[in-house]
PDB file of C-alpha atoms and ligand atoms in Angstrom:
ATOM      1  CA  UNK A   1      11.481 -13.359   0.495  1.00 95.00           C
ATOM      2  CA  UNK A   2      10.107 -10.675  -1.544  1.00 98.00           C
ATOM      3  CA  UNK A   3       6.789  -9.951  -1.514  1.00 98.00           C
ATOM      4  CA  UNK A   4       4.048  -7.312  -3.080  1.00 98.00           C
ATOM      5  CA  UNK A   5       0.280  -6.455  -2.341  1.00 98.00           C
ATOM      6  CA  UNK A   6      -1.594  -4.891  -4.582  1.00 97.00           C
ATOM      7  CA  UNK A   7      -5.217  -3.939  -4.355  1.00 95.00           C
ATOM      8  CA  UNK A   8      -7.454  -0.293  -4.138  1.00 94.00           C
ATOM      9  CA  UNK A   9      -6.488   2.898  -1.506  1.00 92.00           C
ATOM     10  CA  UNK A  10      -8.467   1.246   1.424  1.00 88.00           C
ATOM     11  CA  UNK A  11      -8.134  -2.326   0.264  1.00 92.00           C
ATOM     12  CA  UNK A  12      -6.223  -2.797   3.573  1.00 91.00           C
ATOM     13  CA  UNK A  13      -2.766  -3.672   1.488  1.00 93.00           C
ATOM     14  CA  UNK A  14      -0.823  -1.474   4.655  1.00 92.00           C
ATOM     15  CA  UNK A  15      -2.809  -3.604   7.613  1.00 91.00           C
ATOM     16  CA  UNK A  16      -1.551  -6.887   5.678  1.00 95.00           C
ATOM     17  CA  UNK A  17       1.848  -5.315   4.919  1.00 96.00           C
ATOM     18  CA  UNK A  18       2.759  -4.450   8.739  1.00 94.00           C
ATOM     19  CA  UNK A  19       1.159  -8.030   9.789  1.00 95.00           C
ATOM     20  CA  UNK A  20       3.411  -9.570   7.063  1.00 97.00           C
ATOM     21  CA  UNK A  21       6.284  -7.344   8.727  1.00 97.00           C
ATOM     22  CA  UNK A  22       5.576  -8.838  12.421  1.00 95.00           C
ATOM     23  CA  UNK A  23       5.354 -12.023  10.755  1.00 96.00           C
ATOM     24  CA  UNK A  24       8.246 -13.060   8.713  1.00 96.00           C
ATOM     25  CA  UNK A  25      10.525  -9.989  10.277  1.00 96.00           C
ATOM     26  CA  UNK A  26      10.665  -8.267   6.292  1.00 97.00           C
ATOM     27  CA  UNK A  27      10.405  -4.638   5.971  1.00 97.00           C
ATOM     28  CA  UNK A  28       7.106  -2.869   4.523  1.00 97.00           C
ATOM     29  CA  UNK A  29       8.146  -0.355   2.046  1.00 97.00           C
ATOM     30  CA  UNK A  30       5.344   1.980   1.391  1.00 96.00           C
ATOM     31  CA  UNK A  31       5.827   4.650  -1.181  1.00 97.00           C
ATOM     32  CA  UNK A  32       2.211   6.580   0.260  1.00 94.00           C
ATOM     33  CA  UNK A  33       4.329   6.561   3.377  1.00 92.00           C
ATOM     34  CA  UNK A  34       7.303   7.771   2.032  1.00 93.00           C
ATOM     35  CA  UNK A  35       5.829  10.590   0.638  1.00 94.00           C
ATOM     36  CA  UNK A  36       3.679  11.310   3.356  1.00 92.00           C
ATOM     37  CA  UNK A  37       7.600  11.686   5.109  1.00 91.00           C
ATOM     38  CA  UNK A  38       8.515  14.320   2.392  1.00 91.00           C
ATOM     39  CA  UNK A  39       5.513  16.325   2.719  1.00 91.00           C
ATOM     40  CA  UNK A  40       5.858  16.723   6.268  1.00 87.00           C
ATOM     41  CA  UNK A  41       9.547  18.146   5.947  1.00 86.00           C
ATOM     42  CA  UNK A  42       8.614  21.465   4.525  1.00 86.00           C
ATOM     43  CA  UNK A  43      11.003  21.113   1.607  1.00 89.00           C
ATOM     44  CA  UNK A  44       9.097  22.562  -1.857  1.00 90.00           C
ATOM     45  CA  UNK A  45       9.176  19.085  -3.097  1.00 90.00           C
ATOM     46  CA  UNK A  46       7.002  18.359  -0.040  1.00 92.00           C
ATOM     47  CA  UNK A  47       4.585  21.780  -1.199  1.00 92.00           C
ATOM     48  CA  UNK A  48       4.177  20.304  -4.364  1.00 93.00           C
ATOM     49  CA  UNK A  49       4.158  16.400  -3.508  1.00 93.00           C
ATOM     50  CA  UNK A  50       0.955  18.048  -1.180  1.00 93.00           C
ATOM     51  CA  UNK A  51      -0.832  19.317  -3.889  1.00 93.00           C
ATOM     52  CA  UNK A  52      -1.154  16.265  -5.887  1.00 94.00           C
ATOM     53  CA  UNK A  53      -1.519  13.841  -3.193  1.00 92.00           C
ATOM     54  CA  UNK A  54      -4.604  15.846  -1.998  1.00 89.00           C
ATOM     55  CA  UNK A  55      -6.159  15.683  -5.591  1.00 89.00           C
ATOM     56  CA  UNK A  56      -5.888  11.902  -5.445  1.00 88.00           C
ATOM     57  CA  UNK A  57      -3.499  11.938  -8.472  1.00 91.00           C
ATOM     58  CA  UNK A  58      -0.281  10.128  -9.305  1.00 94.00           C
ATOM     59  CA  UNK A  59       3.128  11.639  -8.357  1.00 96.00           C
ATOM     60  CA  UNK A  60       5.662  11.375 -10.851  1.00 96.00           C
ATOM     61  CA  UNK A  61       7.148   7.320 -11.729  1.00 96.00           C
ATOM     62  CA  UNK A  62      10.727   8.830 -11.647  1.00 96.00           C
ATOM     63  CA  UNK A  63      10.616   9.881  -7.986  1.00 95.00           C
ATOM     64  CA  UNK A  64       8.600   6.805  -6.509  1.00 96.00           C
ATOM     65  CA  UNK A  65      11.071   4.637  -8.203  1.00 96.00           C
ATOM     66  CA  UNK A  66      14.681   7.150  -7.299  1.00 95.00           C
ATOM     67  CA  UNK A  67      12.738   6.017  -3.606  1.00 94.00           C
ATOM     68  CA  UNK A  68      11.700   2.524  -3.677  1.00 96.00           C
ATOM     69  CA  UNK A  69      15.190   1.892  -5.582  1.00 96.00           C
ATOM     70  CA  UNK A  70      16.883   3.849  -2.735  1.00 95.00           C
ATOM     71  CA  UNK A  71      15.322   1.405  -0.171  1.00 96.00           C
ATOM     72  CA  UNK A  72      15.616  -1.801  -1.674  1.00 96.00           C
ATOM     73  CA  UNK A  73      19.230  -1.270  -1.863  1.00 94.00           C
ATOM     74  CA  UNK A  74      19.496  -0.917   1.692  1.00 95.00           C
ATOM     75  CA  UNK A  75      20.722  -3.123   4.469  1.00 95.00           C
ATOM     76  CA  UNK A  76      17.468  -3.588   5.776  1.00 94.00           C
ATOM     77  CA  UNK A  77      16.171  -5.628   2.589  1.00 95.00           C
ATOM     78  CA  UNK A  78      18.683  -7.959   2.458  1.00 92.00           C
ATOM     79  CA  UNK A  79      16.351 -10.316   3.487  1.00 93.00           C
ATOM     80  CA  UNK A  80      13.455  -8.871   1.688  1.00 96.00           C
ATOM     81  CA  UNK A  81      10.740  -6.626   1.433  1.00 98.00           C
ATOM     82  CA  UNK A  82       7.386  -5.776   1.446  1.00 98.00           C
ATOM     83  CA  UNK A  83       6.428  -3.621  -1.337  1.00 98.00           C
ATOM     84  CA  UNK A  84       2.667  -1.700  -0.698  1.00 97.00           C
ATOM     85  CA  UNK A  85       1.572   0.764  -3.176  1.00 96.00           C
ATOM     86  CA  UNK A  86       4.378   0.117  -5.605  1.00 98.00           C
ATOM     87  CA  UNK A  87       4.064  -0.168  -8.607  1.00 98.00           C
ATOM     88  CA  UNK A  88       1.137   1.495  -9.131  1.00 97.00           C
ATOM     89  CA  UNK A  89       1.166   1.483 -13.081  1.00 98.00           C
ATOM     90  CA  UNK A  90       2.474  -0.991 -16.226  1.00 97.00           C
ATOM     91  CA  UNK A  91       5.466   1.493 -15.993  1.00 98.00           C
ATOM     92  CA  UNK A  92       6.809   1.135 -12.630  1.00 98.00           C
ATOM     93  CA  UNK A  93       6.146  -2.650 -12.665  1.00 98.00           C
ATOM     94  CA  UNK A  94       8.406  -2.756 -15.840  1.00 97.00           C
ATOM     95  CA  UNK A  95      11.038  -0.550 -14.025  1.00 97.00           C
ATOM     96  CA  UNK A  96      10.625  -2.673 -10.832  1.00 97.00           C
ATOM     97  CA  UNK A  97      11.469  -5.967 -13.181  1.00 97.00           C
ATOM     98  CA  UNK A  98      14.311  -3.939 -14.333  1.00 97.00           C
ATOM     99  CA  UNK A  99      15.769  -3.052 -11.171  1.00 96.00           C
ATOM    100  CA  UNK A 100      14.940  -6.258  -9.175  1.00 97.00           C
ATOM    101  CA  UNK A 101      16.749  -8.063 -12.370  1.00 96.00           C
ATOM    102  CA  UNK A 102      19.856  -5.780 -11.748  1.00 95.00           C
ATOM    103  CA  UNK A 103      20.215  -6.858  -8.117  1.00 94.00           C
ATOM    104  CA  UNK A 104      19.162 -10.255  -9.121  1.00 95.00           C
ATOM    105  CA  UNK A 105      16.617 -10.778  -7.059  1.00 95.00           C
ATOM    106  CA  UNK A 106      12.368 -11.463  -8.132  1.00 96.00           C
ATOM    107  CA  UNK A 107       9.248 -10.878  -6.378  1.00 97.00           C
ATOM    108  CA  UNK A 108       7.967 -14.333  -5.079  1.00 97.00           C
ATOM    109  CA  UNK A 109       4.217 -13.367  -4.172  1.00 98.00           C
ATOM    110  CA  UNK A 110       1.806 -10.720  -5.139  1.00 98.00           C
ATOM    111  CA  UNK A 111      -1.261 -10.802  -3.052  1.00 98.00           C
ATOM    112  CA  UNK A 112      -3.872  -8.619  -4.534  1.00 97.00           C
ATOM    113  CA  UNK A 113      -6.396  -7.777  -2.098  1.00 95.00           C
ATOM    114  CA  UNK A 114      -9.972  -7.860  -3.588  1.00 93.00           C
ATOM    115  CA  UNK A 115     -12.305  -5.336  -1.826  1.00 91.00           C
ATOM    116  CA  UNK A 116     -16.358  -4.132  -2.424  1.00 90.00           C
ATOM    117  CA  UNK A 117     -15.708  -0.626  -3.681  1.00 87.00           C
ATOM    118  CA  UNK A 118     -19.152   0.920  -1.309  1.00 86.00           C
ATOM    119  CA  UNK A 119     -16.676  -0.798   1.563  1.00 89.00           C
ATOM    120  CA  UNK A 120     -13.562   0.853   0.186  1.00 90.00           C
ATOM    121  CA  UNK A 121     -14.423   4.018   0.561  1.00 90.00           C
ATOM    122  CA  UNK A 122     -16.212   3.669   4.319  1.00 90.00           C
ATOM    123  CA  UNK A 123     -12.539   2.456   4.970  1.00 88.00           C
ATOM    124  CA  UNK A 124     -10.787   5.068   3.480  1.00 91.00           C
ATOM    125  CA  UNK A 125     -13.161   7.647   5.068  1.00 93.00           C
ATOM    126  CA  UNK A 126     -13.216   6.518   8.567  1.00 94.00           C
ATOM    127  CA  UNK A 127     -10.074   5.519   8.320  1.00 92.00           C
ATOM    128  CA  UNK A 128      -7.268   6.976  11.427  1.00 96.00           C
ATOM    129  CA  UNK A 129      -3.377   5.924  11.888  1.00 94.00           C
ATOM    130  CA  UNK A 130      -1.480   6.685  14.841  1.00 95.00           C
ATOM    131  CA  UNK A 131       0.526   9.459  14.044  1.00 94.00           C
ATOM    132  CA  UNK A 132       3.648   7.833  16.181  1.00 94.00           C
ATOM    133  CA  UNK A 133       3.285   3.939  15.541  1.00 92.00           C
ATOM    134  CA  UNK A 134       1.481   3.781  12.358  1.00 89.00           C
ATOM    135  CA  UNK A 135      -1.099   1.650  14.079  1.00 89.00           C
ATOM    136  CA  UNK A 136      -4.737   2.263  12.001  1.00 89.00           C
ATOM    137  CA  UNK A 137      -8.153   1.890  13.110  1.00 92.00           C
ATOM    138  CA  UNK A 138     -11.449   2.711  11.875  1.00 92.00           C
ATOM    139  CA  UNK A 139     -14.009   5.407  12.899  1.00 94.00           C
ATOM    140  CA  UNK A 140     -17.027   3.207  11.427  1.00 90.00           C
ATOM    141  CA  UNK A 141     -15.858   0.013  12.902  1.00 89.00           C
ATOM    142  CA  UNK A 142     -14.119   0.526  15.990  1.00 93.00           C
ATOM    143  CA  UNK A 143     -14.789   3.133  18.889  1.00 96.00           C
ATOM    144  CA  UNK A 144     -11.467   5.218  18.159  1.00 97.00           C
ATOM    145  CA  UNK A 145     -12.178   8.750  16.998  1.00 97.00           C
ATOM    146  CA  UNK A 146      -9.456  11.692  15.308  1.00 97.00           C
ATOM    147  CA  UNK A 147      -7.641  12.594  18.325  1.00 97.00           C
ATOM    148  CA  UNK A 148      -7.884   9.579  20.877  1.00 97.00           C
ATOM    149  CA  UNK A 149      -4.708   8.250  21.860  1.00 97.00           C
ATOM    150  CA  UNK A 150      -3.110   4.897  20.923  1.00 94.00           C
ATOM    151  CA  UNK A 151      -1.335   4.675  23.991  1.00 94.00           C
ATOM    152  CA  UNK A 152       2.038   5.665  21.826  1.00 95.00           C
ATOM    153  CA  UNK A 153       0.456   8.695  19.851  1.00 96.00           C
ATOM    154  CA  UNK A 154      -2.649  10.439  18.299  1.00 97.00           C
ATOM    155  CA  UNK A 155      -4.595   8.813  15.445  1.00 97.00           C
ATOM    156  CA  UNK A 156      -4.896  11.447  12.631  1.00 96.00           C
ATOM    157  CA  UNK A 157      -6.780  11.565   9.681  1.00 94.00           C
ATOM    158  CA  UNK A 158      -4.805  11.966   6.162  1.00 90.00           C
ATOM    159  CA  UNK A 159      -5.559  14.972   3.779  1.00 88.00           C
ATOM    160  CA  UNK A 160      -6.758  12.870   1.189  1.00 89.00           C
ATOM    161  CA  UNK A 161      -9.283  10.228   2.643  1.00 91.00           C
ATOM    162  CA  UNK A 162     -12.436  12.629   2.228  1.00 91.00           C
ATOM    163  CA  UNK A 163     -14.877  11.286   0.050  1.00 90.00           C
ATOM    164  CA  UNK A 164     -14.028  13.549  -3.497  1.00 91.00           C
ATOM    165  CA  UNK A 165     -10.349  12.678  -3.025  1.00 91.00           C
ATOM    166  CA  UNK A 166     -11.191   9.123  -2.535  1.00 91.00           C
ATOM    167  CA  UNK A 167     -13.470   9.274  -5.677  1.00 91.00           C
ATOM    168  CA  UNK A 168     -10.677  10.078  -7.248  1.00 91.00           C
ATOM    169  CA  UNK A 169      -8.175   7.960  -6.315  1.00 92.00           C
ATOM    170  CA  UNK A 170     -10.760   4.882  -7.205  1.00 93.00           C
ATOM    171  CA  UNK A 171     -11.314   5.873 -10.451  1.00 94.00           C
ATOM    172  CA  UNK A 172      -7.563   6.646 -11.268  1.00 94.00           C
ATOM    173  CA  UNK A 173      -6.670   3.161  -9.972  1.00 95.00           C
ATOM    174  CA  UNK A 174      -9.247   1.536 -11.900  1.00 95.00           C
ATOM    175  CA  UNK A 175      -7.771   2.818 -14.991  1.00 96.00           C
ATOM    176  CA  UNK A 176      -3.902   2.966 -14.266  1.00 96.00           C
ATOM    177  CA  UNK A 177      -3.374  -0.141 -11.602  1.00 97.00           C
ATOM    178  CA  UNK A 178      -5.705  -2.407 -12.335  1.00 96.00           C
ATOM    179  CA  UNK A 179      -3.753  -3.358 -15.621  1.00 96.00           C
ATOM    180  CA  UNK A 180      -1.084  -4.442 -13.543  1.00 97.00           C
ATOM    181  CA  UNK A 181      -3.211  -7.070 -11.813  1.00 97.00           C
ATOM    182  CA  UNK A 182      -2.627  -9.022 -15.456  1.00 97.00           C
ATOM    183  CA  UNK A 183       0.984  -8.387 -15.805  1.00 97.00           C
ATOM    184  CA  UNK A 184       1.945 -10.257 -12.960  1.00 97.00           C
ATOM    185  CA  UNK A 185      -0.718 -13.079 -13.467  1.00 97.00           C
ATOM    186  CA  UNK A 186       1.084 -13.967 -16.377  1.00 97.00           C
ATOM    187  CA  UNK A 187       4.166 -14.405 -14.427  1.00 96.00           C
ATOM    188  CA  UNK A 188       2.436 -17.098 -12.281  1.00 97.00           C
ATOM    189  CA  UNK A 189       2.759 -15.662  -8.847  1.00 97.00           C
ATOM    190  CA  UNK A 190      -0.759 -13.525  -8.107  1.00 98.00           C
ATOM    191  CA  UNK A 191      -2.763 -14.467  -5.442  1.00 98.00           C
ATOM    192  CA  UNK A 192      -6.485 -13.226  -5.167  1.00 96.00           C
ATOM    193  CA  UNK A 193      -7.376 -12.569  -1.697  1.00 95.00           C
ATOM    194  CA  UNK A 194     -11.298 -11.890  -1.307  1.00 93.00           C
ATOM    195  CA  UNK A 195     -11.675  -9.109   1.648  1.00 84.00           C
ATOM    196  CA  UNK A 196     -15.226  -8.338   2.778  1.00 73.00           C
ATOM    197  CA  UNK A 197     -16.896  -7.171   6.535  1.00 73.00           C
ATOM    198  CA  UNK A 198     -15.380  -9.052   8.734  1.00 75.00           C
ATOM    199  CA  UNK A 199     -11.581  -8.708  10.253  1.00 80.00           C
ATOM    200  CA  UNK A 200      -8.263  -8.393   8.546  1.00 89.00           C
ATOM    201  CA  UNK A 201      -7.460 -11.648  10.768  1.00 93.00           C
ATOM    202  CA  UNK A 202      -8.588 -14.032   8.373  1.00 94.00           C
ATOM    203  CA  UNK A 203      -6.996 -12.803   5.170  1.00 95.00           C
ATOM    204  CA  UNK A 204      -3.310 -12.142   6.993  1.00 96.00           C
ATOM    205  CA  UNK A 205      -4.179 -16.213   8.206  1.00 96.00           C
ATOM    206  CA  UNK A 206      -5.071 -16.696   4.361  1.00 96.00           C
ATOM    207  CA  UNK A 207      -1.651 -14.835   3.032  1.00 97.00           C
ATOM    208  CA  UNK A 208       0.483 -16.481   5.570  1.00 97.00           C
ATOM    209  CA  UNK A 209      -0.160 -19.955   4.788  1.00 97.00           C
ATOM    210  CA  UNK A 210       0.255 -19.672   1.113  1.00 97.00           C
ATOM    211  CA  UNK A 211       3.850 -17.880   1.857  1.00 97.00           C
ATOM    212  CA  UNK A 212       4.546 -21.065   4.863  1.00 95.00           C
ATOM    213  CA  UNK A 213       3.174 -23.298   2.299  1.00 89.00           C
TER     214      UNK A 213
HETATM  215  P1  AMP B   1      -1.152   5.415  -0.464  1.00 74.66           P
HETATM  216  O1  AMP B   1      -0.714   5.733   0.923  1.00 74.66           O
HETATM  217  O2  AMP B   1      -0.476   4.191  -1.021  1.00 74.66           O
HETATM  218  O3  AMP B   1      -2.649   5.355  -0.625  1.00 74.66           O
HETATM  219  O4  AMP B   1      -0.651   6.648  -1.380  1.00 74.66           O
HETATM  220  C1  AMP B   1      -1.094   7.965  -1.174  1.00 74.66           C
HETATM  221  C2  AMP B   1      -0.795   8.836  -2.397  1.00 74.66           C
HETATM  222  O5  AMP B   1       0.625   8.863  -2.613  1.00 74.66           O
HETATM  223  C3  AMP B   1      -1.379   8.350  -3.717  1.00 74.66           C
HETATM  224  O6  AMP B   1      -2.735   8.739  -3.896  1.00 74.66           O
HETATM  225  C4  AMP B   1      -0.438   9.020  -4.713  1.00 74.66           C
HETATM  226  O7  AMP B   1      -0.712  10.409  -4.838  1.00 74.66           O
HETATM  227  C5  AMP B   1       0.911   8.884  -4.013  1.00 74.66           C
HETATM  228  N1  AMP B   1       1.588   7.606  -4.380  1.00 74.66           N
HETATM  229  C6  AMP B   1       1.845   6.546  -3.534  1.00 74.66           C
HETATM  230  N2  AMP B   1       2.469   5.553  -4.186  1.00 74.66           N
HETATM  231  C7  AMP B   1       2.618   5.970  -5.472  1.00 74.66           C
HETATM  232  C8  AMP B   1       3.164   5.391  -6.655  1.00 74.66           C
HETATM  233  N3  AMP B   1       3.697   4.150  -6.645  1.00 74.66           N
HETATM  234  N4  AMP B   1       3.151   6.120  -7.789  1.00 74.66           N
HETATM  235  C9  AMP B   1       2.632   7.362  -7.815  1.00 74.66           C
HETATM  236  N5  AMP B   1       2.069   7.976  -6.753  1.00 74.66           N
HETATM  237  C10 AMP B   1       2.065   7.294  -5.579  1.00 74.66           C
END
């Protein structure tokens, strides 16, 4: 089963991604997260990779794709995947078509998770993952703070949930991703999920019985 979510940074497309991941036992493949894994290696791809994650911008469609390509050809997909935060523009989504046609395989759900944008960005601004687990948690809606532990690691803050970066990244998916939302309602397999204040409970109960059903 392949699946994809789509939605704004803060949308809470990684939350339903690992709770699919639990779920059906498919791997999440998160090209934010895979980046995030370059930048912390020191190589000068990470430098630069830095740079324009903190500005909230794009990083090139060639390299997300040499990545996501890299992982969907692994072992561990050969049951699946997960894709969050990919693609992220009409161009990747045609070279995903392209490569998931190669390896004869299709995308059977895309969940597009449908957020308030004032509650976006109190998510992406309070927002903390455990730097060991991945685990994330909210500084406006829970009573973790930077630094507490998980009980496996630290939560941490990333570079590029302040406020101006988070602008940013809003307006830049608003005008690059958003497009997307009607290339793959054409194909017949979107799925609007409505997320608002309360839990992410509720929509992973909502996503999980269209995929059982
Ligand atoms: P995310 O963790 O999905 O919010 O991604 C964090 C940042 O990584 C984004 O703001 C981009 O700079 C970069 N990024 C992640 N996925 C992609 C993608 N598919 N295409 C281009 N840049 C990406």
């Amino acid at each position: 089963m392949n699946v994809l979510f789509l939605g704004a940074p803060g949308s809470g497309k990684g939350t339903q991604s690992k709770k699919i991941e639990t779920e059906f036992n498919i791997p999440q493949i998160s090209t934010g997260d895979l980046l995030r894994a370059e930048t912390a290696s020191g190589s000068k791809m990470g430098e630069d990779l830095k740079k324009i994650m903190s500005s909230g911008k794009f990083v090139s469609d060639e390299l997300v794709l040499k990545l996501v390509s890299k992982k969907i050809t692994s072992d561990d997909c050969s049951n699946g995947f997960i894709l969050d935060g990919f693609p992220r523009n009409l161009s990747q989504a045609s070279s995903l078509d392209v490569l998931l046609n190669d390896l004869n395989v299709a995308i059977e759900y895309v969940f597009l998770i449908d957020v308030p944008t004032d509650l976006i960005i109190k998510r992406c601004v309070g927002r903390i993952t455990c730097d060991t687990c991945g685990k994330i948690e909210n500084e406006y809606f829970s009573d973790f703070r930077e630094g507490d532990s998980c009980g496996e690691g630290v939560y941490v803050k990333r570079a590029d949930d302040n406020e101006e970066t988070v602008t940013n990244r809003l307006r830049v998916y608003s005008e690059q991703t958003e497009p997307i939302i009607e290339f793959y309602e054409k194909k017949g397999i979107l799925h609007r999920i409505v997320g608002g204040e309360d839990g992410p409970e509720r929509l992973t109960e909502e996503i999980v019985t269209i995929i059982k059903n």
